[in-house]
Structures are given as C-alpha cells and as structure tokens.
CSV table of C-alpha atoms and ligand atoms in Angstrom, one decimal:
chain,number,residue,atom,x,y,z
A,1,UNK,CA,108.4,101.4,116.7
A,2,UNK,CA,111.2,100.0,114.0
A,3,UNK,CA,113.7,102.4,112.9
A,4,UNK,CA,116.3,101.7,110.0
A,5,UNK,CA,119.5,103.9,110.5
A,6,UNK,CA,122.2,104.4,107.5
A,7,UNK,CA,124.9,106.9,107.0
A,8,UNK,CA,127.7,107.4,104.7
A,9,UNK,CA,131.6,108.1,105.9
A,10,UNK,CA,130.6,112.0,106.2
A,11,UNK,CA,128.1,110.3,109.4
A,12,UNK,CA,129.5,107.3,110.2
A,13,UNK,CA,130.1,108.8,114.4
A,14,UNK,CA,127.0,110.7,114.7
A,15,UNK,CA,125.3,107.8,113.2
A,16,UNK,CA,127.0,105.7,116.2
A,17,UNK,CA,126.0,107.7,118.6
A,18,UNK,CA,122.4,107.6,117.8
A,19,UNK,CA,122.2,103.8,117.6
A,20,UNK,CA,123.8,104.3,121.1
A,21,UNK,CA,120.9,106.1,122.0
A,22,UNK,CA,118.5,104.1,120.3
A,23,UNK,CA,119.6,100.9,122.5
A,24,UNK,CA,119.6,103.1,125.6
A,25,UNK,CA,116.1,103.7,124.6
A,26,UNK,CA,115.4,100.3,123.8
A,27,UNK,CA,114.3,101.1,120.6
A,28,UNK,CA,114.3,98.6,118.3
A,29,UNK,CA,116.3,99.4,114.9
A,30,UNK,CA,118.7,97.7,112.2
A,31,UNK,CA,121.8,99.6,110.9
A,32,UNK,CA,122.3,99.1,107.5
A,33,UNK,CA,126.1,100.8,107.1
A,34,UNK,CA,128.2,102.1,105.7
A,35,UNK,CA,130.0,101.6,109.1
A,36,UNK,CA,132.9,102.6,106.8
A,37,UNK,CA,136.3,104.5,107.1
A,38,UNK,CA,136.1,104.8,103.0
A,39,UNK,CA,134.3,107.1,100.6
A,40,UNK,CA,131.0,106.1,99.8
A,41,UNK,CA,127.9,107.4,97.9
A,42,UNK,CA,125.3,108.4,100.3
A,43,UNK,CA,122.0,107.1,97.9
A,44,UNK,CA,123.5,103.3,98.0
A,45,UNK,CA,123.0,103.8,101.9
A,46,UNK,CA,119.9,106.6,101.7
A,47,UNK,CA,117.7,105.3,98.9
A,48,UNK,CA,117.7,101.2,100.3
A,49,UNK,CA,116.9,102.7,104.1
A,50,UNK,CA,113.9,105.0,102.5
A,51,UNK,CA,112.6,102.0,100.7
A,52,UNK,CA,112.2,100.1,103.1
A,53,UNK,CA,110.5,102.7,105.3
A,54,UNK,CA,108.0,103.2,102.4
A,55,UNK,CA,107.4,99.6,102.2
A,56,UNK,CA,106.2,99.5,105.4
A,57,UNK,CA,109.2,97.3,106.8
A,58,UNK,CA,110.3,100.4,109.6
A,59,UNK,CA,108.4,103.0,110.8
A,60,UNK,CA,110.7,105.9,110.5
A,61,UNK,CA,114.3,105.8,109.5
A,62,UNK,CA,117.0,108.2,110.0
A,63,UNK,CA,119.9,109.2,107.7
A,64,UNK,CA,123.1,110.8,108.8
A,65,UNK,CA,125.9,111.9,106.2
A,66,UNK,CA,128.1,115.2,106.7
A,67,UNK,CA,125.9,117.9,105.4
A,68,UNK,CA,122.4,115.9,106.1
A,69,UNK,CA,121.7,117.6,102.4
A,70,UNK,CA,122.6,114.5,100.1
A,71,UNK,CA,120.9,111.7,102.5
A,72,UNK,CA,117.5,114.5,102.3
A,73,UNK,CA,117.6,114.6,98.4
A,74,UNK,CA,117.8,111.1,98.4
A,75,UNK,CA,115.6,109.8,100.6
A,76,UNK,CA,112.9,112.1,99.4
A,77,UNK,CA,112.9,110.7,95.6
A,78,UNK,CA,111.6,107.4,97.1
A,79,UNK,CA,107.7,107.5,96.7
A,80,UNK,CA,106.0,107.8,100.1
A,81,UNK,CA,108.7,109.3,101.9
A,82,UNK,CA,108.8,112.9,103.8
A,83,UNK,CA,112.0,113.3,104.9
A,84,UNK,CA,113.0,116.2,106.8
A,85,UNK,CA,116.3,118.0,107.5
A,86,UNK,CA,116.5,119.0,111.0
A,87,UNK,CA,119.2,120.5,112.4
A,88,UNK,CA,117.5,122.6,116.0
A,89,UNK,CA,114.6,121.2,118.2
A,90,UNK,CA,111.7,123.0,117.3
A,91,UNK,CA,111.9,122.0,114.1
A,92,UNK,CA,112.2,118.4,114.5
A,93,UNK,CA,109.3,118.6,116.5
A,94,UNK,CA,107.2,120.8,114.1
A,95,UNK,CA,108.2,118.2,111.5
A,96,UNK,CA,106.5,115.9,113.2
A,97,UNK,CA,103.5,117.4,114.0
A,98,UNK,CA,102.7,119.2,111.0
A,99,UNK,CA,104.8,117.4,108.1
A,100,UNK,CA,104.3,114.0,109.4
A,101,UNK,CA,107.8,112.8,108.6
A,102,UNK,CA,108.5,109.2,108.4
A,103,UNK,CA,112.9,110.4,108.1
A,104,UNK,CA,115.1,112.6,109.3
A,105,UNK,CA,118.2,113.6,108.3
A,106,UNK,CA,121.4,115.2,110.1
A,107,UNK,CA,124.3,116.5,109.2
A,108,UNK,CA,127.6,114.8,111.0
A,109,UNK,CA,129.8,118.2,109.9
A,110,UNK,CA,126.7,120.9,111.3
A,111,UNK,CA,125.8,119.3,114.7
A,112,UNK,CA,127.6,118.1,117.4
A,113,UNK,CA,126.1,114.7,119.6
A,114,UNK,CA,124.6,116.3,122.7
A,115,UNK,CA,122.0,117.6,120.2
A,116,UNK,CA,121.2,115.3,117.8
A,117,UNK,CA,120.1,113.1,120.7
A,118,UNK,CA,118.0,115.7,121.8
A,119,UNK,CA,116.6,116.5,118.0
A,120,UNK,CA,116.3,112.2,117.7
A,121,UNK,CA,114.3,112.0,121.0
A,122,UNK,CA,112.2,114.8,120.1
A,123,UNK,CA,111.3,113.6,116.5
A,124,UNK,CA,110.8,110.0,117.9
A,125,UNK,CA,108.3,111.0,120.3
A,126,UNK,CA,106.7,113.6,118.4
A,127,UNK,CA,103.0,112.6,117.2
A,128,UNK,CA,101.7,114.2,113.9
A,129,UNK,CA,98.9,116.7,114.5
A,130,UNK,CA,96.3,115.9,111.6
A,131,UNK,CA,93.6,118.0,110.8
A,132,UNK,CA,94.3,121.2,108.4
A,133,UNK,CA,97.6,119.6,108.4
A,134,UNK,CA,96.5,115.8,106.8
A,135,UNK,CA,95.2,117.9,104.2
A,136,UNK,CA,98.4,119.8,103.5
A,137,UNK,CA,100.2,115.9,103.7
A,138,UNK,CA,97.6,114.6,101.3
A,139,UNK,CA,98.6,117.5,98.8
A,140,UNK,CA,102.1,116.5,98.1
A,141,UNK,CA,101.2,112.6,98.4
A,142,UNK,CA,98.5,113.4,95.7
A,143,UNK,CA,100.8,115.3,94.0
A,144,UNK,CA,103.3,112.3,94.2
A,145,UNK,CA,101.0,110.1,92.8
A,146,UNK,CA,99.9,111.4,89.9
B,1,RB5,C1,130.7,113.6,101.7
B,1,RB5,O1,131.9,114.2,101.5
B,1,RB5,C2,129.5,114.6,101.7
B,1,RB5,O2,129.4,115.2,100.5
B,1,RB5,C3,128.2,113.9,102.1
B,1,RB5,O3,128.4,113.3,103.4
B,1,RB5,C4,127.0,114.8,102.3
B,1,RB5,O4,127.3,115.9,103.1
B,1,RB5,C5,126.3,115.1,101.1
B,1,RB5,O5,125.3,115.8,101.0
C-alpha cells in the first residue's frame, strides 16, 4: 500500500508523528509538506495529495491541518475522492468498511498523538465491506459523475 501524507502549519506535528508511525510500520508513503513553521493554505497541500490518490498514484492519502475540517472540504472537491473526517476509532473503522475511504483527515488542534495512531492503524487496516454498501458508494460516484 502507497500513502501520500500532506498537512498545513495547523498539522505539521501530528502529521510527523504519523510518518513516524508509518516508517515503524514500514509503510511505504511520500510527504508532500508543508513541513512549515509559516502560514499556509491548506488546498495547495490538500487538493495536489487528493489528486494524486484519485489518479491512482497512492492508495490512500491522509491529510492533517488543525481542525481536519479545511483539508476534508478540500480533498473531497477532487473527483473520485471520499475523504473522511475521523476523529474516534469506530468511526475510522466504519469509514472504512462502509464508506470505502481512499483519505482521512485529522485535526492537529482536536486530537492528541496516542490516538491518531490508533485512528491511522485502524483506517489502514480496515477493509471495505461491499455489498448494500458498494451500492450506497456507487450513488455518490454516479452522482459525481454526472
Ligand atoms: C489554520 O489556522 C486552520 O484554519 C487550518 O489548519 C484548518 O483547521 C482549517 O480547516
């Protein structure tokens, strides 16, 4: 599995710590910034990552800015992206299984590290259910497409 990780300065430690535990994991996964102490805009850093997971280049990406709110609006503008907002366990995994999300977003400023690894490992490993639930995807991807 590829993952592309991007914050903006509101995410720039959480978003750290997950490459931490992304190497730990020996997942394999490109940073693409800010890695900044300055103000940035969170879509220069949100939009390229979810284009690139709609394009098929990474499997799932995950976006990290203070809130998790802006990186969420963002991402989910880009055709062929469901990217979910996940700030608990249970959700990340119910994401997974009956949203299919290919990003998840966090919130540096809502959660603290200890859990956001634990909402990251969950979502990772988290397999999408199908059935009544493909058909629920394939609502919004119709609806997307036309
Ligand atoms: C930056 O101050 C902050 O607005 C941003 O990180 C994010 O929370 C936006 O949704």
């Amino acid at each position: 599995m590829k993952v592309i990780l991007a914050s903006d300065h509101g995410g720039i430690h959480l978003s750290k710590e997950i490459a931490s535990l992304l190497e730990e994991q020996n997942i394999e996964y490109e940073d693409i910034g800010c890695n900044c102490a300055d103000s940035v805009d969170y879509p220069d850093y949100g939009i390229p990552a979810a284009e690139r997971v709609a394009n098929g280049e990474f499997d799932r990406g995950i976006l990290i800015c203070g809130t998790g709110i802006g990186m969420s609006i963002a991402a989910n503008k880009v055709k062929g992206i469901r990217a979910a907002l996940v700030h608990d366990v249970f959700s990340a995994k119910a994401t997974r299984e009956h949203n299919d999300s290919n990003m998840l977003t966090m919130g540096e400023r809502v959660i603290g590290p200890g859990l956001a690894r634990e909402i990251v490992q969950t979502w990772l490993g988290t397999d999408f259910q199908g059935g009544r639930h493909a058909n629920r995807v394939g609502k919004v991807t119709d609806y997307e497409n036309n």
